[in-house]
Every structure is written in C-alpha cells, then in structure tokens.
Amino acid sequence: MMHKYLIGNWKMNKTLQEAMDCIQYLLPQLEAIKDAIHSINLNLVIAPSFVHLWPIKELIQHHTLIQLAAQNCHHEIQGAFTGEVSAAMLASVDVKYVIIGHSERRIYQKETNDLLASKVKKVLAAGMSPILCCGENIEQRNTGEHKTAIYHQLKGGLVDLTLQEVQKLLVAYEPVWAIGTGQVASLEVITEMHDFIREILLEQYGMIGEKIPILYGGSCNAKNIAAILNGSNVNGGLIGGASLQVNHFMEMINNIT
Ligand code: PEP
C-alpha cells in the first residue's frame, strides 16, 4: 500500500517553547493510535523553523511516529552565503524532507525554476527527500493557463534526476489562491490537477512516476481532509494554518486514521 503523508508546515510561527509544547502534546496521542497510523502507512511530518529542528529532533528521537522536514535550503553545497542553511546541515540534524519552491518563496524570494532545480538536486545528494511545490495563481486559473503553469514548474524544477533519485521525490500541488485563504480547491479541481501531475510524472519517469507521492495543500482542515485524501492520485496533505493549532492538527490525524 502506498504511503500517505500529513505534513505540517509551521512557516515563521512559534517560539521554541511553543514548538516544544506542541510536539509534547502530540507524542502521547500519536503513541495511543500508533496501530491505526501504521495500518494506513501514514507518515507524519512537521516542518518547524530551522532553529527548532535540533531541539525537536532531540524530543522525538525515541519515537518513530513523527519525522522532520525543513521549509527550505540553499542551492549551493556550502560556502560564503551568510545566513543560509545547506542541505548537508539539515541532513546532519536528521531532517528527512525539505519543502522546495513553496509559493511564498517563489513570490517573496523570487525563486525561479532553475534555482529550485538545483535545490532539489542538493537535497537528494544529501540523502533527503525534496517536496517540490507547484501551483497556479488566480490569474493563471482564470485565463485557463493553470495546467501550463504546473507543467513548466514541474519540468523546470525536476531536471537531470536519476531514476534512483526520483524514488525519493514528493510533489505538492498547492494552488496559490487556496493557500491561507480558506478557499479550498473543489474535489473536481484537485482530481483534475493531481491526475494531470501524475500524467506528467509518468511521461517523464515511466512506471516510477506512478509511485511519486502527490500531496495537496491549500486550506485543508479537520473537516475536509478525509475527503481530500480519498481523491484519486492524492497521497497526502501539506498543511499550513491548520497545523499550527496542535489540537486541530491532531483532529485531522484522527479523522484520517
Ligand atoms: C501552505 O502554505 O503550504 C498551505 C497549504 O497553507 P494553508 O493550509 O494555510 O492553506
């Protein structure tokens, strides 16, 4: 059975104490439902701020139910890049996944597909899994260019990957107009876009493309998550706002297990 993913992206939120409190709240509750989590092959991942990765890693090190993701990494291996964090640094604190090309970074940091392609390679070279985000903005959807936008983001962000590397890849479809707006994409739109992404992955990687997890992100919550994850070619959710309130995040987990 294919793995399912629920990934909480905490963005630039929470102090260290708040982050630790959330994890401490989650751990016993997850332990209590661990059989249900395992029975559906659910991978639970938290993406806190860089500075909270290490203390959280220490908290979860004897638990197998939560893994760590980073929200970004630099596109060079190392060097004179003040303020940046490399893929190898993340791998050294037991980070397993790195979110690459979130629309907030594409918009505010002007990250391009070329830059994101080098980040994807660095994450893979460091032994972690990149979660490449793609998603059209509202103009692209309104003018019928949504599929073209996704096609270019995927083709541009996934460059020169070996078939071995492809096996570690995840993709997240996150329509920009649905992120943080409460305007979740309809199940029809999610199905249409996830099926389209699957076609691109199959075309590019053959049968290995069938196994690449495709996550949906954009205003998921405890009420809609079960229906969304039931959709065709939906292998998980990338959760922003609704992951910040840890009891709500736990409710989401309970609703899908
Ligand atoms: C996100 O930023 O990746 C996201 C999905 O946010 P939200 O769940 O708040 O829409």
PDB file of N, CA and C in Angstrom, residues 120-121 123-130 158-170 204-209 211-213:
ATOM      1  N   VAL A 120      16.611  20.977  -5.442  1.00  0.00           N
ATOM      2  CA  VAL A 120      16.136  19.581  -5.453  1.00  0.00           C
ATOM      3  C   VAL A 120      17.334  18.632  -5.501  1.00  0.00           C
ATOM      4  N   LYS A 121      18.294  18.931  -6.378  1.00  0.00           N
ATOM      5  CA  LYS A 121      19.477  18.072  -6.508  1.00  0.00           C
ATOM      6  C   LYS A 121      20.279  18.036  -5.206  1.00  0.00           C
ATOM      7  N   VAL A 123      19.243  18.538  -2.126  1.00  0.00           N
ATOM      8  CA  VAL A 123      18.504  17.783  -1.104  1.00  0.00           C
ATOM      9  C   VAL A 123      18.707  16.283  -1.325  1.00  0.00           C
ATOM     10  N   LEU A 124      18.603  15.866  -2.572  1.00  0.00           N
ATOM     11  CA  LEU A 124      18.774  14.446  -2.887  1.00  0.00           C
ATOM     12  C   LEU A 124      20.208  13.991  -2.621  1.00  0.00           C
ATOM     13  N   ALA A 125      21.155  14.830  -2.982  1.00  0.00           N
ATOM     14  CA  ALA A 125      22.567  14.459  -2.776  1.00  0.00           C
ATOM     15  C   ALA A 125      22.867  14.291  -1.291  1.00  0.00           C
ATOM     16  N   ALA A 126      22.124  15.015  -0.451  1.00  0.00           N
ATOM     17  CA  ALA A 126      22.342  14.899   0.995  1.00  0.00           C
ATOM     18  C   ALA A 126      21.523  13.752   1.594  1.00  0.00           C
ATOM     19  N   GLY A 127      20.822  13.002   0.746  1.00  0.00           N
ATOM     20  CA  GLY A 127      20.116  11.806   1.222  1.00  0.00           C
ATOM     21  C   GLY A 127      18.711  12.061   1.742  1.00  0.00           C
ATOM     22  N   MET A 128      18.163  13.262   1.502  1.00  0.00           N
ATOM     23  CA  MET A 128      16.798  13.571   1.978  1.00  0.00           C
ATOM     24  C   MET A 128      15.830  13.574   0.788  1.00  0.00           C
ATOM     25  N   SER A 129      14.564  13.768   1.116  1.00  0.00           N
ATOM     26  CA  SER A 129      13.520  13.810   0.083  1.00  0.00           C
ATOM     27  C   SER A 129      13.057  15.248  -0.147  1.00  0.00           C
ATOM     28  N   PRO A 130      13.143  15.729  -1.376  1.00  0.00           N
ATOM     29  CA  PRO A 130      12.571  17.043  -1.661  1.00  0.00           C
ATOM     30  C   PRO A 130      11.061  16.934  -1.854  1.00  0.00           C
ATOM     31  N   LEU A 158      12.374  19.798 -11.949  1.00  0.00           N
ATOM     32  CA  LEU A 158      12.867  18.415 -11.891  1.00  0.00           C
ATOM     33  C   LEU A 158      13.775  18.182 -13.092  1.00  0.00           C
ATOM     34  N   VAL A 159      15.053  18.409 -12.887  1.00  0.00           N
ATOM     35  CA  VAL A 159      15.989  18.366 -14.016  1.00  0.00           C
ATOM     36  C   VAL A 159      17.121  17.391 -13.697  1.00  0.00           C
ATOM     37  N   ASP A 160      17.414  16.527 -14.667  1.00  0.00           N
ATOM     38  CA  ASP A 160      18.563  15.606 -14.538  1.00  0.00           C
ATOM     39  C   ASP A 160      18.494  14.724 -13.304  1.00  0.00           C
ATOM     40  N   LEU A 161      17.337  14.205 -13.004  1.00  0.00           N
ATOM     41  CA  LEU A 161      17.250  13.301 -11.851  1.00  0.00           C
ATOM     42  C   LEU A 161      17.457  11.863 -12.315  1.00  0.00           C
ATOM     43  N   THR A 162      18.234  11.108 -11.552  1.00  0.00           N
ATOM     44  CA  THR A 162      18.370   9.693 -11.875  1.00  0.00           C
ATOM     45  C   THR A 162      17.102   8.973 -11.405  1.00  0.00           C
ATOM     46  N   LEU A 163      16.875   7.773 -11.934  1.00  0.00           N
ATOM     47  CA  LEU A 163      15.676   7.039 -11.522  1.00  0.00           C
ATOM     48  C   LEU A 163      15.734   6.697 -10.034  1.00  0.00           C
ATOM     49  N   GLN A 164      16.949   6.539  -9.516  1.00  0.00           N
ATOM     50  CA  GLN A 164      17.103   6.300  -8.074  1.00  0.00           C
ATOM     51  C   GLN A 164      16.680   7.540  -7.273  1.00  0.00           C
ATOM     52  N   GLU A 165      17.068   8.703  -7.771  1.00  0.00           N
ATOM     53  CA  GLU A 165      16.692   9.945  -7.085  1.00  0.00           C
ATOM     54  C   GLU A 165      15.179  10.152  -7.119  1.00  0.00           C
ATOM     55  N   VAL A 166      14.590   9.830  -8.258  1.00  0.00           N
ATOM     56  CA  VAL A 166      13.150  10.038  -8.423  1.00  0.00           C
ATOM     57  C   VAL A 166      12.359   9.272  -7.354  1.00  0.00           C
ATOM     58  N   GLN A 167      12.932   8.164  -6.923  1.00  0.00           N
ATOM     59  CA  GLN A 167      12.212   7.359  -5.918  1.00  0.00           C
ATOM     60  C   GLN A 167      12.117   8.054  -4.571  1.00  0.00           C
ATOM     61  N   LYS A 168      12.893   9.121  -4.368  1.00  0.00           N
ATOM     62  CA  LYS A 168      12.826   9.850  -3.087  1.00  0.00           C
ATOM     63  C   LYS A 168      12.003  11.131  -3.180  1.00  0.00           C
ATOM     64  N   LEU A 169      11.503  11.397  -4.364  1.00  0.00           N
ATOM     65  CA  LEU A 169      10.840  12.678  -4.619  1.00  0.00           C
ATOM     66  C   LEU A 169       9.372  12.676  -4.179  1.00  0.00           C
ATOM     67  N   LEU A 170       8.906  13.838  -3.685  1.00  0.00           N
ATOM     68  CA  LEU A 170       7.476  14.076  -3.471  1.00  0.00           C
ATOM     69  C   LEU A 170       7.117  15.375  -4.189  1.00  0.00           C
ATOM     70  N   GLN A 204       7.491  11.525 -17.756  1.00  0.00           N
ATOM     71  CA  GLN A 204       8.903  11.820 -17.521  1.00  0.00           C
ATOM     72  C   GLN A 204       9.681  10.618 -16.982  1.00  0.00           C
ATOM     73  N   TYR A 205       9.052   9.811 -16.128  1.00  0.00           N
ATOM     74  CA  TYR A 205       9.813   8.772 -15.422  1.00  0.00           C
ATOM     75  C   TYR A 205       9.279   7.361 -15.629  1.00  0.00           C
ATOM     76  N   GLY A 206       8.340   7.181 -16.526  1.00  0.00           N
ATOM     77  CA  GLY A 206       7.781   5.845 -16.725  1.00  0.00           C
ATOM     78  C   GLY A 206       7.081   5.370 -15.461  1.00  0.00           C
ATOM     79  N   MET A 207       7.120   4.061 -15.231  1.00  0.00           N
ATOM     80  CA  MET A 207       6.335   3.497 -14.126  1.00  0.00           C
ATOM     81  C   MET A 207       6.759   4.002 -12.752  1.00  0.00           C
ATOM     82  N   ILE A 208       8.002   4.492 -12.631  1.00  0.00           N
ATOM     83  CA  ILE A 208       8.416   5.040 -11.324  1.00  0.00           C
ATOM     84  C   ILE A 208       7.567   6.264 -10.984  1.00  0.00           C
ATOM     85  N   GLY A 209       7.116   6.945 -12.029  1.00  0.00           N
ATOM     86  CA  GLY A 209       6.272   8.123 -11.832  1.00  0.00           C
ATOM     87  C   GLY A 209       4.957   7.810 -11.143  1.00  0.00           C
ATOM     88  N   LYS A 211       4.683   6.016  -8.610  1.00  0.00           N
ATOM     89  CA  LYS A 211       4.903   5.855  -7.155  1.00  0.00           C
ATOM     90  C   LYS A 211       5.257   7.169  -6.470  1.00  0.00           C
ATOM     91  N   ILE A 212       5.394   8.242  -7.216  1.00  0.00           N
ATOM     92  CA  ILE A 212       5.782   9.515  -6.580  1.00  0.00           C
ATOM     93  C   ILE A 212       4.568  10.074  -5.839  1.00  0.00           C
ATOM     94  N   PRO A 213       4.695  10.304  -4.517  1.00  0.00           N
ATOM     95  CA  PRO A 213       3.549  10.839  -3.782  1.00  0.00           C
ATOM     96  C   PRO A 213       3.216  12.265  -4.244  1.00  0.00           C
TER      97      PRO A 213
END
